Amino acid sequence: DTGVSQDPRHKITKRGQNVTFRCDPISEHNRLYWYRQTLGQGPEFLTYFQNEAQLEKSRLLSDRFSAERPKGSFSTLEIQRTEQGDSAMYLCASSFMTGRGYNEQFFGPGTRLTVL
Amino acid sequence: EDQVTQSPEALRLQEGESSSLNCSYTVSGLRGLFWYRQDPGKGPEFLFTLYSAGEEKEKERLKATLTKKESFLHITAPKPEDSATYLCAVMYSGGGADGLTFGKGTHLIIQP
């Protein structure tokens, strides 16, 4: 039973550098979500894809952030010109959307980003 | 104003001491309320989905209930392995499409 996987699990970078994270969803799931979580807070929604189409972006997703899901499979989240405020856990989740709107999201282990 | 508020922020119980966690929400057009468990350094683990007031779901020592403005997660005779942060999230019409809006969580500690 393979769940959602994320790579890398930890990333330390210097301010101003670009970083890219990868998420592999549960294979039969058609929706993929990105969230960000800081210490003591719940996850905050960033963006989501249905198949390869990016359907929504949160106002939290600044121009320095870009996400892709080529071919509707894995997804990447890139942060350009990282800032110390970008330090957080980046979580990926996937779900299978049906006509009933059934939408339980299953999360990966997260990528912890530290910007020095 | 927070749309999802969880209380208490932290709770320490003795093993076997039952209690309830609260999640209140102010959004309208609720499409679903979700409970997750999160262990330190890990992603949230799905527990329950509730769709309408009056609905209840159970899993082992956990039982989730839903009213029109709040949900409760009841923990019966907890064990130390139930220690975790419990997160509540909502999906609602007019919100971030199908993105979940989370509360800050309740940090639960069960002492042997």
CSV table of C-alpha atoms in Angstrom, one decimal:
chain,number,residue,atom,x,y,z
A,1,ASP,CA,0.0,0.0,0.0
A,2,THR,CA,1.8,3.1,-1.2
A,3,GLY,CA,0.6,6.4,0.2
A,4,VAL,CA,1.6,9.9,-0.8
A,5,SER,CA,5.4,10.4,-0.9
A,6,GLN,CA,7.4,13.6,-0.8
A,7,ASP,CA,11.0,14.3,-1.6
A,8,PRO,CA,13.2,15.5,-0.1
A,9,ARG,CA,12.1,15.2,3.5
A,10,HIS,CA,14.4,18.0,4.7
A,11,LYS,CA,15.9,20.9,2.8
A,12,ILE,CA,18.3,23.5,4.2
A,13,THR,CA,19.0,26.4,1.9
A,14,LYS,CA,20.4,29.9,2.0
A,15,ARG,CA,18.3,33.0,1.5
A,16,GLY,CA,18.0,33.9,-2.2
A,17,GLN,CA,18.4,30.3,-3.5
A,18,ASN,CA,15.8,28.4,-5.4
A,19,VAL,CA,14.4,25.1,-4.2
A,20,THR,CA,12.1,22.5,-5.7
A,21,PHE,CA,10.0,19.8,-3.9
A,22,ARG,CA,8.4,16.8,-5.4
A,23,CYS,CA,5.2,15.0,-4.5
A,24,ASP,CA,4.0,11.6,-5.8
A,25,PRO,CA,0.3,11.1,-5.0
A,26,ILE,CA,-1.6,7.9,-4.5
A,27,SER,CA,-1.7,6.4,-7.9
A,28,GLU,CA,-5.5,6.4,-8.6
A,29,HIS,CA,-6.1,9.9,-7.1
A,30,ASN,CA,-7.0,12.7,-9.6
A,31,ARG,CA,-6.6,15.6,-7.2
A,32,LEU,CA,-3.4,16.9,-5.7
A,33,TYR,CA,-3.0,19.7,-3.1
A,34,TRP,CA,-0.1,21.7,-1.6
A,35,TYR,CA,-0.3,23.1,1.9
A,36,ARG,CA,2.2,24.9,4.1
A,37,GLN,CA,2.4,24.4,7.9
A,38,THR,CA,4.4,26.5,10.4
A,39,LEU,CA,5.0,25.6,14.0
A,40,GLY,CA,1.9,25.6,16.2
A,41,GLN,CA,-0.4,26.2,13.3
A,42,GLY,CA,-2.7,24.0,11.2
A,43,PRO,CA,-1.8,23.5,7.5
A,44,GLU,CA,-2.7,26.4,5.1
A,45,PHE,CA,-4.0,25.7,1.6
A,46,LEU,CA,-1.7,26.9,-1.2
A,47,THR,CA,-3.0,25.3,-4.5
A,48,TYR,CA,-4.5,22.3,-6.0
A,49,PHE,CA,-4.6,20.3,-9.3
A,50,GLN,CA,-7.3,18.2,-10.9
A,51,ASN,CA,-5.3,15.9,-13.2
A,52,GLU,CA,-2.8,18.3,-14.9
A,53,ALA,CA,-4.9,21.5,-14.5
A,54,GLN,CA,-4.1,23.9,-11.7
A,55,LEU,CA,-7.6,25.0,-10.6
A,56,GLU,CA,-7.0,27.3,-7.7
A,57,LYS,CA,-4.2,29.3,-6.0
A,58,SER,CA,-4.4,30.8,-2.5
A,59,ARG,CA,-3.4,34.4,-2.0
A,60,LEU,CA,-0.6,32.9,0.1
A,61,LEU,CA,1.0,31.7,-3.1
A,62,SER,CA,3.2,34.6,-4.0
A,63,ASP,CA,4.8,35.1,-7.4
A,64,ARG,CA,7.9,33.4,-6.2
A,65,PHE,CA,6.0,30.1,-5.9
A,66,SER,CA,5.1,28.0,-8.8
A,67,ALA,CA,3.6,24.5,-9.0
A,68,GLU,CA,3.3,22.1,-11.8
A,69,ARG,CA,1.7,18.7,-12.4
A,70,PRO,CA,2.8,17.5,-15.8
A,71,LYS,CA,0.8,14.6,-17.2
A,72,GLY,CA,-1.4,14.6,-14.1
A,73,SER,CA,1.0,12.4,-12.1
A,74,PHE,CA,3.6,13.8,-9.8
A,75,SER,CA,3.8,17.4,-8.9
A,76,THR,CA,6.6,19.9,-8.2
A,77,LEU,CA,6.5,23.0,-6.0
A,78,GLU,CA,9.3,25.5,-6.7
A,79,ILE,CA,10.2,28.5,-4.5
A,80,GLN,CA,12.4,31.1,-6.2
A,81,ARG,CA,14.6,33.6,-4.2
A,82,THR,CA,13.8,32.0,-0.9
A,83,GLU,CA,13.2,34.2,2.2
A,84,GLN,CA,13.5,33.3,5.8
A,85,GLY,CA,9.7,33.5,6.1
A,86,ASP,CA,9.4,30.6,3.7
A,87,SER,CA,10.8,28.3,6.4
A,88,ALA,CA,7.9,25.8,7.0
A,89,MET,CA,6.7,22.2,6.5
A,90,TYR,CA,5.4,21.8,2.9
A,91,LEU,CA,2.7,19.2,2.8
A,92,CYS,CA,1.2,17.4,-0.2
A,93,ALA,CA,-2.1,15.7,-0.2
A,94,SER,CA,-4.2,13.7,-2.8
A,95,SER,CA,-7.8,12.7,-3.1
A,96,PHE,CA,-10.1,11.0,-5.6
A,97,MET,CA,-12.9,13.3,-6.6
A,98,THR,CA,-16.2,11.7,-7.5
A,99,GLY,CA,-19.5,13.2,-8.7
A,100,ARG,CA,-20.7,13.0,-5.1
A,101,GLY,CA,-18.0,15.4,-4.1
A,102,TYR,CA,-16.4,12.8,-1.8
A,103,ASN,CA,-13.0,14.3,-1.0
A,104,GLU,CA,-11.0,12.8,1.8
A,105,GLN,CA,-7.5,14.1,1.4
A,106,PHE,CA,-4.5,11.9,2.3
A,107,PHE,CA,-1.3,13.6,3.3
A,108,GLY,CA,2.3,12.8,2.7
A,109,PRO,CA,5.1,13.1,5.3
A,110,GLY,CA,6.0,16.6,4.2
A,111,THR,CA,9.2,18.4,3.3
A,112,ARG,CA,10.7,20.6,6.0
A,113,LEU,CA,12.3,23.7,4.6
A,114,THR,CA,14.8,25.8,6.6
A,115,VAL,CA,16.0,29.0,5.0
A,116,LEU,CA,19.2,30.4,6.6
B,1,GLU,CA,-11.6,36.1,12.9
B,2,ASP,CA,-10.6,32.5,12.7
B,3,GLN,CA,-13.1,30.4,10.8
B,4,VAL,CA,-12.1,27.2,12.6
B,5,THR,CA,-11.4,27.3,16.3
B,6,GLN,CA,-10.2,24.3,18.3
B,7,SER,CA,-10.2,24.0,22.1
B,8,PRO,CA,-8.5,23.4,24.3
B,9,GLU,CA,-5.1,24.2,22.8
B,10,ALA,CA,-3.5,21.5,24.9
B,11,LEU,CA,-4.8,18.8,27.1
B,12,ARG,CA,-3.1,16.4,29.5
B,13,LEU,CA,-4.9,13.3,30.6
B,14,GLN,CA,-4.1,10.2,32.6
B,15,GLU,CA,-4.4,6.9,30.8
B,16,GLY,CA,-8.0,5.8,30.9
B,17,GLU,CA,-9.4,9.3,31.5
B,18,SER,CA,-12.0,10.0,28.9
B,19,SER,CA,-12.5,13.5,27.5
B,20,SER,CA,-13.6,15.5,24.4
B,21,LEU,CA,-12.0,17.9,22.0
B,22,ASN,CA,-14.0,20.7,20.5
B,23,CYS,CA,-13.9,22.2,17.0
B,24,SER,CA,-16.2,25.2,16.3
B,25,TYR,CA,-16.6,26.8,12.9
B,26,THR,CA,-18.2,30.0,11.6
B,27,VAL,CA,-18.3,29.2,7.8
B,28,SER,CA,-21.6,28.8,6.0
B,29,GLY,CA,-22.3,26.2,3.4
B,30,LEU,CA,-20.4,23.4,5.1
B,31,ARG,CA,-19.5,20.7,2.7
B,32,GLY,CA,-17.6,18.5,5.1
B,33,LEU,CA,-15.8,18.5,8.4
B,34,PHE,CA,-12.6,16.4,8.7
B,35,TRP,CA,-10.6,15.2,11.7
B,36,TYR,CA,-6.9,14.4,11.4
B,37,ARG,CA,-4.2,13.2,13.8
B,38,GLN,CA,-0.7,14.5,13.4
B,39,ASP,CA,2.4,13.1,15.1
B,40,PRO,CA,5.5,15.4,15.5
B,41,GLY,CA,7.4,15.8,12.3
B,42,LYS,CA,4.8,13.9,10.2
B,43,GLY,CA,2.0,14.7,7.9
B,44,PRO,CA,-1.6,14.6,9.1
B,45,GLU,CA,-3.3,11.2,9.2
B,46,PHE,CA,-6.9,11.1,8.2
B,47,LEU,CA,-9.4,10.0,10.8
B,48,PHE,CA,-13.0,11.0,10.0
B,49,THR,CA,-15.2,12.9,7.6
B,50,LEU,CA,-18.6,14.2,8.7
B,51,TYR,CA,-21.1,15.7,6.3
B,52,SER,CA,-24.2,16.7,8.1
B,53,ALA,CA,-25.5,17.7,11.6
B,54,GLY,CA,-26.3,14.7,13.7
B,55,GLU,CA,-23.8,12.4,12.0
B,56,GLU,CA,-21.4,10.3,14.1
B,57,LYS,CA,-18.5,8.1,13.3
B,58,GLU,CA,-16.3,5.8,15.4
B,59,LYS,CA,-12.9,4.3,15.2
B,60,GLU,CA,-11.4,2.3,18.1
B,61,ARG,CA,-11.3,4.7,21.1
B,62,LEU,CA,-12.4,7.8,19.0
B,63,LYS,CA,-15.9,9.0,18.2
B,64,ALA,CA,-16.6,12.2,16.2
B,65,THR,CA,-19.9,14.0,16.2
B,66,LEU,CA,-21.2,17.0,14.3
B,67,THR,CA,-23.8,19.8,15.1
B,68,LYS,CA,-24.6,22.9,13.0
B,69,LYS,CA,-21.8,24.9,14.5
B,70,GLU,CA,-19.3,22.5,16.1
B,71,SER,CA,-17.8,19.1,16.2
B,72,PHE,CA,-16.6,17.0,19.1
B,73,LEU,CA,-13.9,14.3,19.1
B,74,HIS,CA,-14.6,12.1,22.0
B,75,ILE,CA,-11.7,9.9,23.3
B,76,THR,CA,-12.7,7.0,25.5
B,77,ALA,CA,-10.2,5.4,27.9
B,78,PRO,CA,-7.2,6.8,26.0
B,79,LYS,CA,-3.8,5.1,25.9
B,80,PRO,CA,-0.4,6.8,25.7
B,81,GLU,CA,-0.2,6.0,22.0
B,82,ASP,CA,-3.2,8.3,21.5
B,83,SER,CA,-0.9,11.3,22.3
B,84,ALA,CA,-0.7,13.5,19.2
B,85,THR,CA,-2.1,16.8,17.8
B,86,TYR,CA,-5.6,16.5,16.6
B,87,LEU,CA,-6.6,18.8,13.7
B,88,CYS,CA,-10.0,19.8,12.6
B,89,ALA,CA,-10.6,21.1,9.1
B,90,VAL,CA,-13.6,22.3,7.0
B,91,MET,CA,-14.5,22.5,3.4
B,92,TYR,CA,-17.3,25.0,2.6
B,93,SER,CA,-19.0,26.7,-0.3
B,94,GLY,CA,-17.3,30.0,-1.2
B,95,GLY,CA,-14.1,28.9,0.5
B,96,GLY,CA,-10.9,27.9,-1.3
B,97,ALA,CA,-12.6,25.6,-3.7
B,98,ASP,CA,-11.7,22.2,-2.4
B,99,GLY,CA,-8.8,23.3,-0.2
B,100,LEU,CA,-9.3,22.5,3.5
B,101,THR,CA,-9.4,25.3,6.2
B,102,PHE,CA,-7.7,24.0,9.3
B,103,GLY,CA,-7.8,24.9,13.0
B,104,LYS,CA,-4.6,25.2,15.0
B,105,GLY,CA,-5.1,21.8,16.6
B,106,THR,CA,-5.4,20.4,20.1
B,107,HIS,CA,-2.1,18.9,21.5
B,108,LEU,CA,-3.1,15.9,23.5
B,109,ILE,CA,-0.8,14.1,26.0
B,110,ILE,CA,-1.8,10.9,27.6
B,111,GLN,CA,0.3,10.0,30.7
B,112,PRO,CA,0.7,6.4,31.7
